[in-house]
Amino acid sequence: MRTGAPSYPVAGRVVVSAGPLTFVLRRRAAGMFLLLLALTAVAVVLSLGVGSTFVAPADVVRALAGDGPFTIVVQDLRLPRIVVALAVGTLLGLSGALLQAVSRNPLASPDVIGVSQGAGFAATVVMSTDLGAAWLGPFALLGGLTAATVVFTLSWRYGLAARRFVLCGIAVALATKALTEIFIVGADAIDGQRAQVWLAGSVAGTGYAEARILLIPLVVLLPVLLWAGRAMDTTALDDGVARGLGVRVTQRRLLLGVVGVILAALAISQAGAVDFVALAAAQLARRLVRAERPPLACSALAGALLTVVADLVARTAFAPVQLPVGVLTAVLGGPYLLWLLVRRTP
Amino acid sequence: MTDEHVPPSPTDGGESRAPVRLAARDLSVGYGNRLVIEGLDLELPAGAFTVIIGPNACGKSTLLRTMARLLAPRGGAALIDGVDLHAQPTRELARRLSVLPQSPVTPEGVTVADLVARGRQPYQRWFRQWGAEDSVAVERALALTGLADVRDQSVEALSGGQRQRVWIAMTLAQDTDALLLDEPTTYLDLAHQVEVLDLLRRLNRDGGRTVIAVLHDLNQACRYADHLVVMKDGRVVDQGAPDKVMSAECLAEVFGLGGVVVPCPVTGAPMVVPDAPA
């Protein structure tokens, strides 16, 4: 940080400069980012230690460094699944932040606007027909993206209208869900049950193959996400105000929304419809940072933290029975949503 | 009202401002399949405080929004210094012309300085998010609107008049030569209406900004405008200095209102007094 940098006129924010480059940083967002990072690290170490064999945190850290007797348990058996949980949570958190910012609606998230339901429908079709399991991921991805395309098209009216977006999403979500249920009822019992488990969302049995599918697009999209983190600043303003400030509102909103949908569809294609993470992570991060719109980086971390913790509880609470992580996030998400509504602070 | 007093500022930067000529040429604008304005020609005087008046649904807001490129024309063009403004990069235009739409929604929890600082958007890049000139412009906008003392307060917690001043301050931070406002006094009580209009007049007189506003109140329009544009059914019926334009005939023809127009006892500007109630 250079001392000659101009001060930012808003309390709680600083200008960081490096040569000719200047960036505005929210102190609180930076602090919360570090806090969430630390909490996520703690959750990962805990999750790596808990299971049929308990490994103490110190041994987990040693095992991660490739040292000690628990290397296989920690690195080979438990770590891959947790990496997937982290990646799924990160993608869902980012998606929730983007969709909520674009629609200016705290309820917007992939499970409310039809992405999850579209993916779920496609996955159910694959499972109840003779198509192989290899088609599950690609079909689910395609299903999620298709549902989102329908929602974008329906809500397009001289640009992406914020309020129509969520309403159209809810309608598409309900219709797709009904179709899925028709398929499940018609399928034979075992296929139907497999579909139900998939629909609940789970990272059980996943590993680095799935993690790669999630993390490579994340790296590819990183420049877009860096842009998005700042572009979201104008989404809280009225379209007219933003246009007056020289923002190309329609293009910006569309691009942010499309990125949000792609991230969610990817996550869901690998882990099933993990509910509420996207919605809760973005709102949690927004409240922690006290910003007028969800902060992107903190939402990503909040999503990762929520998913890892939910997976830990789902895996151990009723051991040896493992719950799908999506069941737990849904159980936590319902009351959380009610709490948000009741405790609406001015 | 001492707490809402706006101190005159010597640092308005008016000496560096150029008057802006806005014009419409054969302009048509509409919504859906309905044209609100059809083939309108108009030249607005550079450097003046222009007020557009007319009955509800006459197209005055539509005209203003088109001149601010918030609406795209169906035909013809809106011109800034002779150039089609819809063909210009929106960001570049945002450095010459700022606009305050009608009753903008305040983002939840945003502070005064935060909202005003957003006016610097057209000058910012991802890799150059804040510079010394941005700070200068924001401080000047806060000083001009008398908001420096409440800079860290939440905009939502302010009175309606103060809130409108915050939005005006945001457009001032944009540091433009022209300022367009769509009904900036709507929902304000009379004292706050006067406060906002006094501010706009000062921004025009001292700061050299070309100011164009849509107003509902005819007496205020006559009192503050250098140039009055009267619209009806998407057409410009008359325009010119208020004392040339406003008359009992205009009142009857354009607004369908009977009454007399007398000189205002304070300013001498035309004052509309409707007929006695039935």
XYZ file of C-alpha atoms in Angstrom:
624
model
C 0.000 0.000 0.000
C 1.290 3.407 -0.895
C 0.759 6.325 1.449
C 0.156 8.849 -1.333
C -3.103 7.146 -2.379
C -6.172 9.400 -2.161
C -8.518 8.572 0.671
C -11.931 7.187 -0.222
C -14.758 9.497 0.902
C -16.789 6.648 2.431
C -16.064 5.479 5.977
C -14.840 1.898 6.235
C -13.277 1.804 2.795
C -9.698 2.327 1.741
C -7.967 2.943 -1.547
C -5.176 0.484 -2.176
C -2.772 1.467 -4.897
C 0.022 -0.289 -6.720
C 1.754 1.925 -9.243
C -0.933 3.413 -11.499
C -3.512 0.854 -10.329
C -5.987 1.766 -7.616
C -8.550 -0.440 -5.950
C -11.252 0.328 -3.415
C -11.477 -2.165 -0.572
C -14.174 -2.541 2.050
C -12.375 -3.087 5.358
C -15.231 -5.133 6.719
C -15.379 -7.352 3.645
C -11.656 -8.018 3.871
C -11.966 -8.885 7.562
C -14.954 -11.149 7.031
C -13.172 -12.845 4.131
C -10.299 -13.775 6.430
C -12.700 -14.894 9.166
C -14.661 -17.110 6.771
C -11.418 -18.481 5.368
C -10.249 -19.428 8.860
C -13.613 -20.989 9.739
C -13.635 -22.979 6.511
C -10.124 -24.269 7.222
C -11.228 -25.351 10.702
C -14.331 -27.067 9.269
C -12.239 -28.904 6.678
C -9.761 -30.157 9.294
C -12.646 -31.280 11.542
C -14.430 -32.971 8.680
C -11.258 -34.758 7.644
C -10.865 -36.063 11.186
C -14.409 -37.271 11.866
C -15.618 -40.634 10.552
C -15.353 -44.327 11.305
C -11.767 -43.639 12.381
C -11.299 -40.483 14.403
C -8.200 -38.495 13.527
C -7.134 -35.672 15.853
C -6.788 -32.241 14.187
C -3.009 -32.213 14.673
C -2.752 -35.576 12.928
C -5.021 -34.360 10.125
C -2.671 -31.461 9.463
C 0.306 -33.826 9.533
C -1.467 -36.238 7.186
C -2.223 -33.409 4.756
C 1.508 -32.705 4.678
C 2.013 -36.385 3.780
C 3.267 -37.408 7.191
C 2.046 -39.797 9.924
C -0.149 -42.928 10.008
C -3.390 -41.342 8.728
C -2.223 -40.229 5.301
C -4.400 -42.730 3.426
C -7.527 -42.120 5.499
C -7.222 -38.366 5.283
C -5.751 -37.789 1.843
C -7.236 -40.620 -0.175
C -10.495 -41.493 1.521
C -11.845 -38.266 2.945
C -10.177 -35.355 1.192
C -11.594 -35.861 -2.358
C -15.184 -35.690 -1.182
C -14.485 -32.620 0.936
C -12.808 -30.895 -1.995
C -15.997 -31.535 -3.971
C -18.085 -30.141 -1.106
C -15.867 -27.035 -1.027
C -16.135 -26.580 -4.785
C -19.910 -27.134 -4.860
C -20.364 -24.652 -2.013
C -18.118 -22.078 -3.658
C -19.961 -22.270 -6.958
C -23.370 -22.121 -5.307
C -22.328 -19.190 -3.109
C -21.079 -17.255 -6.133
C -24.214 -18.116 -8.057
C -26.507 -16.960 -5.257
C -24.649 -13.653 -4.934
C -24.802 -13.006 -8.682
C -28.464 -13.945 -9.089
C -29.573 -11.981 -6.042
C -27.664 -8.917 -7.178
C -29.033 -9.119 -10.709
C -32.640 -9.592 -9.607
C -32.319 -7.295 -6.571
C -34.178 -10.002 -4.731
C -32.814 -11.852 -1.695
C -34.928 -14.871 -2.655
C -33.294 -15.397 -6.024
C -31.121 -18.481 -6.134
C -30.686 -21.439 -8.485
C -33.226 -23.536 -6.548
C -35.842 -20.775 -6.730
C -35.443 -19.811 -10.386
C -35.560 -23.292 -11.873
C -31.905 -24.212 -12.474
C -31.985 -26.992 -9.867
C -35.337 -28.251 -11.096
C -34.209 -28.262 -14.722
C -31.090 -30.218 -13.800
C -33.164 -32.539 -11.632
C -35.604 -33.241 -14.444
C -32.807 -34.088 -16.891
C -31.092 -36.284 -14.305
C -34.348 -38.114 -13.594
C -34.837 -38.774 -17.298
C -31.327 -40.242 -17.528
C -31.851 -42.445 -14.472
C -35.249 -43.745 -15.494
C -34.115 -44.665 -19.010
C -31.342 -46.868 -20.349
C -28.849 -44.054 -20.782
C -25.694 -44.789 -18.809
C -24.595 -43.016 -15.622
C -21.951 -41.218 -17.663
C -24.705 -39.088 -19.170
C -25.961 -37.942 -15.785
C -23.612 -34.973 -15.335
C -23.841 -33.601 -18.895
C -27.620 -34.021 -18.993
C -28.076 -32.354 -15.614
C -25.885 -29.446 -16.728
C -27.858 -29.111 -19.930
C -31.174 -29.364 -18.054
C -30.180 -26.586 -15.663
C -29.013 -24.325 -18.469
C -32.141 -25.015 -20.541
C -34.459 -24.132 -17.670
C -32.486 -20.944 -17.114
C -32.683 -20.064 -20.808
C -36.459 -20.427 -20.670
C -36.579 -18.176 -17.613
C -34.330 -15.548 -19.214
C -36.429 -15.577 -22.384
C -39.738 -15.330 -20.557
C -38.564 -12.494 -18.338
C -37.008 -10.516 -21.185
C -38.860 -7.302 -21.728
C -36.770 -4.453 -23.086
C -33.939 -6.039 -21.122
C -33.868 -8.415 -18.200
C -36.618 -7.158 -15.925
C -35.575 -7.794 -12.329
C -38.965 -8.615 -10.859
C -40.230 -10.683 -13.770
C -37.052 -12.723 -13.565
C -37.869 -14.231 -10.170
C -41.571 -14.720 -10.945
C -40.829 -16.505 -14.216
C -38.201 -18.560 -12.418
C -40.662 -19.731 -9.778
C -43.175 -20.693 -12.455
C -40.612 -22.659 -14.470
C -39.292 -24.306 -11.292
C -42.772 -25.504 -10.303
C -43.635 -26.779 -13.766
C -40.330 -28.637 -14.115
C -40.696 -30.132 -10.667
C -44.134 -31.465 -11.546
C -42.742 -33.055 -14.732
C -39.953 -34.660 -12.708
C -42.456 -36.160 -10.290
C -44.476 -37.621 -13.152
C -41.294 -39.310 -14.348
C -40.430 -40.636 -10.896
C -43.903 -42.068 -10.381
C -43.701 -43.725 -13.797
C -40.197 -45.118 -13.312
C -39.535 -48.447 -11.649
C -39.030 -48.349 -7.901
C -35.227 -48.522 -7.786
C -34.689 -45.892 -10.473
C -37.221 -43.683 -8.753
C -35.430 -43.966 -5.465
C -32.059 -43.222 -7.033
C -33.555 -40.167 -8.629
C -34.970 -39.037 -5.278
C -31.544 -39.321 -3.648
C -29.946 -37.412 -6.511
C -32.598 -34.717 -6.268
C -31.801 -34.265 -2.587
C -28.162 -33.465 -3.438
C -25.169 -35.401 -2.181
C -21.391 -35.421 -2.454
C -21.112 -39.028 -1.243
C -18.910 -41.112 -3.514
C -17.568 -38.117 -5.404
C -13.884 -37.401 -5.865
C -11.284 -35.552 -7.861
C -12.937 -36.327 -11.216
C -15.986 -34.328 -10.114
C -13.812 -31.702 -8.461
C -11.983 -31.117 -11.721
C -15.236 -30.573 -13.601
C -16.130 -27.919 -11.030
C -12.786 -26.239 -10.533
C -11.550 -25.904 -14.124
C -14.514 -23.709 -15.195
C -14.078 -21.731 -11.985
C -10.477 -20.934 -12.935
C -11.496 -20.150 -16.512
C -14.229 -17.808 -15.262
C -11.957 -16.111 -12.732
C -11.361 -12.977 -14.865
C -15.121 -12.634 -15.328
C -15.657 -13.067 -11.598
C -13.069 -10.397 -10.818
C -14.976 -8.086 -13.151
C -18.313 -9.155 -11.674
C -17.287 -8.347 -8.109
C -17.133 -4.698 -9.087
C -19.810 -4.662 -11.782
C -22.319 -5.763 -9.138
C -21.897 -2.346 -7.467
C -24.352 -0.754 -9.878
C -26.971 -3.513 -9.735
C -28.461 -2.022 -6.564
C -29.280 1.194 -8.453
C -32.390 1.774 -10.549
C -31.888 1.017 -14.219
C -32.409 4.672 -15.127
C -29.848 5.865 -12.595
C -27.318 3.241 -13.704
C -27.851 4.102 -17.387
C -27.353 7.764 -16.574
C -23.995 6.816 -15.046
C -22.938 5.317 -18.360
C -23.555 1.664 -17.450
C -24.815 -0.680 -20.168
C -27.427 -2.089 -17.835
C -28.923 -4.799 -20.041
C -25.610 -6.329 -21.100
C -24.223 -6.151 -17.584
C -27.249 -7.774 -15.990
C -27.421 -10.496 -18.624
C -23.737 -11.377 -18.298
C -23.854 -11.464 -14.496
C -26.993 -13.613 -14.599
C -25.606 -16.023 -17.178
C -22.420 -16.536 -15.159
C -24.515 -17.137 -12.052
C -26.613 -19.738 -13.836
C -23.622 -21.550 -15.352
C -21.897 -21.838 -11.972
C -25.036 -23.226 -10.335
C -25.779 -25.668 -13.159
C -22.208 -26.974 -12.934
C -22.393 -27.489 -9.181
C -25.773 -29.190 -9.419
C -24.648 -31.415 -12.293
C -22.034 -32.971 -10.012
C -23.698 -32.965 -6.620
C -27.423 -32.858 -7.308
C -29.786 -30.167 -6.153
C -28.156 -29.044 -2.900
C -30.832 -26.665 -1.644
C -30.565 -23.295 0.057
C -26.746 -22.998 -0.002
C -26.803 -20.377 -2.750
C -29.607 -18.436 -1.109
C -28.264 -18.600 2.437
C -24.574 -18.045 1.627
C -25.206 -14.800 -0.233
C -27.536 -13.439 2.456
C -25.218 -14.513 5.253
C -22.255 -12.824 3.559
C -24.282 -9.691 2.888
C -25.210 -9.392 6.535
C -21.691 -10.084 7.749
C -20.239 -7.446 5.443
C -23.224 -5.069 5.910
C -23.310 -4.278 2.204
C -26.294 -3.234 0.091
C -25.770 -6.249 -2.184
C -24.145 -9.666 -1.661
C -20.331 -9.489 -1.659
C -18.969 -11.992 -4.170
C -15.836 -13.371 -2.507
C -17.427 -13.672 0.935
C -20.506 -15.371 -0.570
C -18.231 -17.943 -2.199
C -16.531 -18.702 1.112
C -19.807 -18.743 3.022
C -21.133 -21.281 0.498
C -18.047 -23.450 0.887
C -18.245 -23.276 4.672
C -21.974 -24.080 4.770
C -21.596 -27.053 2.445
C -18.614 -28.557 4.264
C -20.324 -28.192 7.640
C -23.617 -29.555 6.313
C -21.801 -32.501 4.748
C -19.960 -33.168 8.005
C -23.211 -33.239 9.968
C -25.069 -35.227 7.306
C -22.285 -37.799 7.303
C -21.966 -38.210 11.059
C -25.201 -37.234 12.797
C -26.965 -40.527 12.033
C -23.850 -42.661 11.420
C -23.599 -45.236 10.031
C -26.511 -43.922 7.949
C -25.350 -41.048 5.733
C -27.890 -38.386 4.853
C -27.571 -36.610 1.523
C -26.064 -33.186 2.243
C -28.987 -31.533 0.460
C -31.442 -32.860 3.040
C -29.505 -31.141 5.784
C -29.095 -27.844 3.945
C -32.835 -27.868 3.277
C -33.580 -28.579 6.945
C -31.288 -25.716 7.988
C -32.395 -23.438 5.179
C -36.135 -23.393 5.946
C -35.848 -22.002 9.479
C -33.052 -19.685 8.389
C -35.327 -18.180 5.763
C -38.098 -17.724 8.305
C -35.636 -16.074 10.649
C -34.575 -13.683 7.902
C -38.194 -12.722 7.271
C -39.103 -12.264 10.922
C -35.969 -10.412 11.898
C -36.098 -7.899 9.073
C -33.914 -5.080 10.342
C -34.463 -1.621 8.893
C -34.233 25.499 8.837
C -30.625 26.417 9.647
C -29.632 22.754 9.594
C -30.681 22.490 5.979
C -29.041 25.716 4.867
C -26.861 25.258 1.820
C -23.695 27.342 2.032
C -22.526 29.020 -1.166
C -19.387 27.386 -2.434
C -16.561 29.212 -4.186
C -15.250 25.958 -5.687
C -18.011 25.140 -8.123
C -15.641 24.851 -11.067
C -18.099 26.793 -13.230
C -15.357 28.643 -15.074
C -14.382 25.449 -16.892
C -17.889 24.471 -17.978
C -19.121 24.694 -21.560
C -22.771 25.385 -22.367
C -24.489 22.311 -23.849
C -26.861 22.506 -26.804
C -29.502 19.802 -26.679
C -31.928 19.398 -29.531
C -34.472 17.007 -30.976
C -34.767 16.533 -34.721
C -37.891 14.881 -36.128
C -37.923 12.828 -32.922
C -40.426 9.999 -32.393
C -40.578 8.008 -29.164
C -43.060 5.437 -27.952
C -43.835 2.486 -25.738
C -45.021 -0.794 -27.231
C -46.919 0.111 -30.388
C -48.003 3.537 -29.176
C -46.055 6.651 -30.149
C -46.008 9.276 -27.405
C -43.929 11.788 -29.342
C -44.068 12.015 -33.101
C -41.807 14.099 -35.341
C -40.816 16.583 -32.654
C -38.320 19.359 -33.411
C -36.885 21.362 -30.551
C -33.762 23.290 -29.644
C -32.997 23.948 -26.014
C -30.909 27.036 -25.272
C -27.371 26.277 -24.118
C -26.454 27.371 -20.611
C -30.057 28.103 -19.611
C -32.379 26.713 -16.943
C -35.084 25.161 -19.097
C -38.312 23.807 -17.624
C -40.663 21.540 -19.552
C -44.320 21.711 -18.526
C -47.554 20.203 -19.763
C -50.564 18.196 -18.599
C -50.213 14.559 -17.478
C -49.283 12.131 -20.262
C -48.224 14.950 -22.607
C -44.855 13.277 -23.198
C -42.672 15.667 -21.175
C -40.995 12.935 -19.139
C -40.647 10.802 -22.259
C -38.897 13.687 -23.998
C -36.539 14.247 -21.068
C -35.748 10.547 -20.757
C -34.998 10.374 -24.475
C -32.724 13.421 -24.296
C -30.881 11.577 -21.486
C -30.695 8.353 -23.595
C -32.745 6.425 -21.024
C -35.186 5.777 -23.877
C -34.232 5.032 -27.462
C -36.049 6.982 -30.194
C -38.224 5.216 -32.788
C -37.329 7.787 -35.374
C -35.319 10.987 -35.722
C -32.584 11.849 -33.280
C -31.749 13.548 -30.012
C -28.681 15.722 -30.458
C -26.013 16.994 -28.111
C -24.020 19.837 -29.695
C -25.284 18.682 -33.056
C -24.323 15.004 -32.660
C -26.755 12.094 -32.229
C -26.401 11.299 -28.540
C -27.760 7.760 -28.820
C -24.879 6.941 -31.170
C -22.268 8.009 -28.615
C -20.636 5.624 -26.143
C -22.892 5.820 -23.075
C -19.902 6.202 -20.759
C -18.551 9.214 -22.639
C -21.993 10.770 -22.654
C -22.152 10.243 -18.886
C -19.212 12.652 -18.537
C -21.074 15.433 -20.341
C -24.648 14.923 -19.293
C -26.073 13.610 -16.035
C -29.658 12.675 -15.355
C -31.798 12.255 -12.269
C -34.802 10.013 -13.054
C -38.086 10.463 -11.205
C -38.133 9.111 -7.620
C -35.137 6.771 -7.746
C -35.109 3.932 -5.228
C -32.412 4.292 -2.576
C -30.336 1.121 -2.175
C -30.773 -0.338 1.303
C -28.297 0.877 3.908
C -26.219 3.073 1.595
C -24.611 6.150 3.158
C -24.697 9.657 1.686
C -21.030 9.688 0.684
C -21.318 6.182 -0.776
C -24.192 7.170 -3.054
C -22.530 10.421 -4.095
C -19.270 8.584 -4.833
C -21.147 6.370 -7.295
C -21.446 9.446 -9.487
C -17.792 8.860 -10.379
C -18.670 5.642 -12.192
C -18.128 7.063 -15.719
C -14.536 7.945 -14.846
C -13.603 4.642 -13.255
C -11.991 1.531 -14.608
C -11.601 -1.852 -13.026
C -7.898 -1.178 -12.529
C -8.289 2.508 -11.676
C -11.074 2.631 -9.143
C -10.285 5.874 -7.369
C -8.070 8.909 -7.901
C -7.483 12.306 -6.329
C -9.817 14.001 -8.853
C -12.608 11.624 -7.797
C -12.215 12.741 -4.187
C -12.254 16.395 -5.250
C -15.456 15.944 -7.255
C -17.241 14.124 -4.433
C -16.225 16.695 -1.822
C -17.358 19.495 -4.121
C -20.708 17.807 -4.729
C -21.223 17.313 -0.978
C -20.310 20.959 -0.287
C -22.533 22.353 -3.070
C -25.537 20.450 -1.752
C -24.749 21.164 1.921
C -24.480 17.493 2.787
C -20.947 17.351 4.182
C -22.259 17.115 7.760
C -24.435 14.074 7.065
C -22.005 12.280 4.779
C -21.781 9.162 6.940
C -25.519 8.875 7.581
C -27.735 6.356 5.867
C -29.612 7.965 2.963
C -32.817 6.214 4.027
C -32.696 8.009 7.393
C -32.764 11.491 5.799
C -35.759 13.724 5.102
C -37.247 13.665 1.597
C -35.641 16.998 0.725
C -32.224 15.949 1.931
C -32.541 12.645 0.113
C -33.283 14.457 -3.130
C -30.216 16.624 -2.532
C -28.146 13.432 -2.167
C -29.322 12.234 -5.573
C -28.572 15.642 -7.076
C -25.141 15.493 -5.417
C -24.562 12.135 -7.104
C -25.267 13.678 -10.508
C -22.991 16.614 -9.594
C -20.150 14.240 -8.725
C -20.488 13.130 -12.326
C -19.002 16.540 -13.150
C -21.065 17.197 -16.277
C -21.913 20.355 -18.202
C -25.587 19.458 -18.455
C -28.020 18.216 -15.809
C -31.432 16.727 -16.655
C -34.032 16.123 -13.939
C -37.407 14.391 -14.178
C -39.839 15.962 -11.692
C -37.189 16.545 -9.005
C -39.688 18.105 -6.580
C -42.359 15.404 -6.615
C -43.297 14.128 -3.129
C -41.520 17.018 -1.405
C -43.248 19.585 0.791
C -43.208 23.210 -0.384
C -40.163 24.257 1.659
C -38.132 21.348 0.276
C -39.380 22.018 -3.243
C -38.080 25.574 -2.997
C -34.829 24.353 -1.512
C -34.231 21.948 -4.411
C -35.171 24.520 -7.049
C -32.957 27.177 -5.443
C -30.106 24.688 -5.580
C -30.745 23.950 -9.262
C -30.872 27.640 -10.055
C -27.572 28.206 -8.302
C -25.995 25.278 -10.169
C -27.126 26.952 -13.378
C -26.203 30.533 -12.508
C -22.952 30.064 -10.567
C -21.816 26.789 -12.010
C -22.581 27.426 -15.661
C -24.447 24.137 -15.984
C -27.178 23.731 -18.538
C -30.145 22.568 -16.451
C -33.285 20.991 -17.912
C -36.111 19.877 -15.643
C -39.630 18.572 -15.972
C -41.861 20.256 -13.384
C -45.540 19.969 -12.516
C -46.009 23.201 -10.673
C -46.621 26.020 -13.181
C -45.798 28.803 -10.740
C -42.482 27.247 -9.866
C -41.756 26.672 -13.541
C -42.378 30.353 -14.291
C -40.430 31.462 -11.241
C -37.250 29.508 -11.953
C -37.077 28.937 -15.707
C -35.161 31.051 -18.203
C -36.859 29.119 -20.932
C -40.217 27.413 -20.758
C -41.244 24.563 -23.054
C -44.988 23.839 -23.083
C -46.058 20.414 -24.321
C -49.406 18.845 -25.118
C -50.182 15.497 -26.775
C -46.531 14.875 -27.619
C -46.059 18.223 -29.332
C -44.354 21.444 -28.301
C -47.163 24.009 -28.186
C -45.084 27.000 -27.261
C -41.697 27.919 -25.865
C -39.801 30.998 -24.702
C -39.361 33.202 -21.648
C -42.064 32.515 -19.039
C -43.625 35.992 -19.296
C -44.003 35.521 -23.050
C -45.414 32.026 -22.843
C -47.627 31.815 -19.794
C -51.049 33.377 -20.273
C -54.711 32.723 -19.562
C -55.069 31.414 -23.155
C -52.190 28.954 -22.656
C -53.795 27.818 -19.403
C -57.112 27.200 -21.132
C -55.723 25.583 -24.279
C -53.028 23.379 -22.809
C -54.307 22.527 -19.358
C -58.036 23.036 -19.915
C -58.044 25.282 -16.873
C -59.789 28.593 -16.489
C -57.986 31.306 -14.562
C -55.895 34.431 -14.713
C -52.156 34.986 -14.940
C -50.863 37.835 -12.785
C -47.348 39.042 -11.951
C -45.957 37.400 -8.838
C -45.763 39.989 -6.028
C -42.253 38.783 -5.102
C -40.458 38.084 -8.377
C -42.699 39.598 -11.041
C -42.768 36.271 -12.881
C -46.142 35.122 -14.223
C -48.311 33.526 -11.553
C -51.253 31.287 -12.294
C -54.420 31.775 -10.289
C -57.187 29.323 -11.247
C -60.831 30.437 -11.311
C -62.810 30.464 -8.079
C -63.981 26.987 -7.029
C -67.382 26.053 -8.357
